[in-house]
Amino acid sequence: MRPTVHDIADKAGVSLATVDRVLNDRPGVRGVTRAKVEAAIATLGYVRDVAAANLAKSRVYPLVFILPEGDNPFMRGLEAEVRRAGLHSAVERTRLSVTTVPAFDAAALARAIDVAIAEDVSGIAAVAVDAPEVFAAIERAKAAGIPVVTLVSDLAGSGRDHFVGVDNIAAGRTAGSLMGRFLGNRSGPVAVLAGSMRVRDHGERLEGFLAAMSAMPAARPILPVLEGQDDPALARALISECLAAVPDLAGVYSLGAGNRGLIEALAARPDGALCVIAHELTAETRAALESGRIDAVLNQDAGHEVRSAIRVLRAKADGLPVIAAQERIRLEIFIKDNLPAAPDEDGN
């Protein structure tokens, strides 16, 4: 039978009120008395149920999601999922808020993390930029006792507590394997459209893609990465220039979020003989799959990621273990033939 606070009080020869003060680190307990209570806790092997204690106190968890601003459809989908989760926040004892910062702006992200620290939130979920100032801000959150979850793009080696997202190297390998198989013996180089190589998920996807392509039976040139900053207009210009300059282009791998511009550039190519693989199933990529302008889309479930981040941050705030299997985000592969039904206006 698990020891209780009554057992601690009996063992230490003190009142329940004194045990409560020690467990909650409140003042008003003499040093010698505190030592007796702590010794009783150690002897009995008492483990406090933090979650139950917080429930009894009706604790509310203020959690902040820091996301890139702009018209990136996947990021706006994440934001919509956070706001949808916020509708149930009272029941789940969370208070969710969203802060947006310029995409790929490390200084702005670091400032947003510092603001969250100053507001004494219970947890931070952020789409990370791989930069020293972001690492430093995460360390400041850690020093303040605030758990940090990275979303979509990881910062392994930082003080973050957990990463919520797909295995991006595996995602890149999958894209490379699909590209190689779809192209077969067709000749010609492949272009890569990224948002920015300052975010680790784009670098990891590229790493996996190049590894898979290099393992194909026939070597194929991979052109220098085009960085479109997830800006549709810039992505359209870059792909249009590439199509004009490389008439024998065989394929395009879009590992970022400039897909609207990519699709617009592809629409101007009459033959449609390219193999195109992109990330994230949005209204735009869905339509391009249906029309045949895109051959495959690799997707991650934004709703699952938001729910996972909330569960992880609450567990970390309570000092409870994270259930790894529950928080694993699957990589989904969609082609024209297996598209799920389009969501309604409420995202259902």
Coordinates of N, CA and C in Angstrom, one line a residue, residues 80 84 342-348:
A80 N -4.7 27.3 -36.2 CA -6.1 27.0 -36.1 C -6.3 25.8 -35.1
R84 N -8.5 25.8 -31.7 CA -9.6 24.8 -31.6 C -9.4 24.1 -30.2
A342 N -11.8 16.0 -48.0 CA -11.4 17.3 -47.7 C -12.1 17.7 -46.4
P343 N -11.4 18.4 -45.5 CA -12.1 18.8 -44.2 C -13.1 19.9 -44.5
D344 N -14.1 20.0 -43.6 CA -15.1 21.1 -43.8 C -14.5 22.4 -43.2
E345 N -15.3 23.4 -43.2 CA -14.9 24.8 -42.7 C -14.4 24.8 -41.3
D346 N -14.9 23.8 -40.5 CA -14.6 23.7 -39.1 C -13.4 22.8 -38.9
G347 N -12.8 22.3 -40.0 CA -11.6 21.5 -39.8 C -11.9 20.0 -39.5
N348 N -13.2 19.6 -39.7 CA -13.6 18.3 -39.3 C -13.6 17.4 -40.6

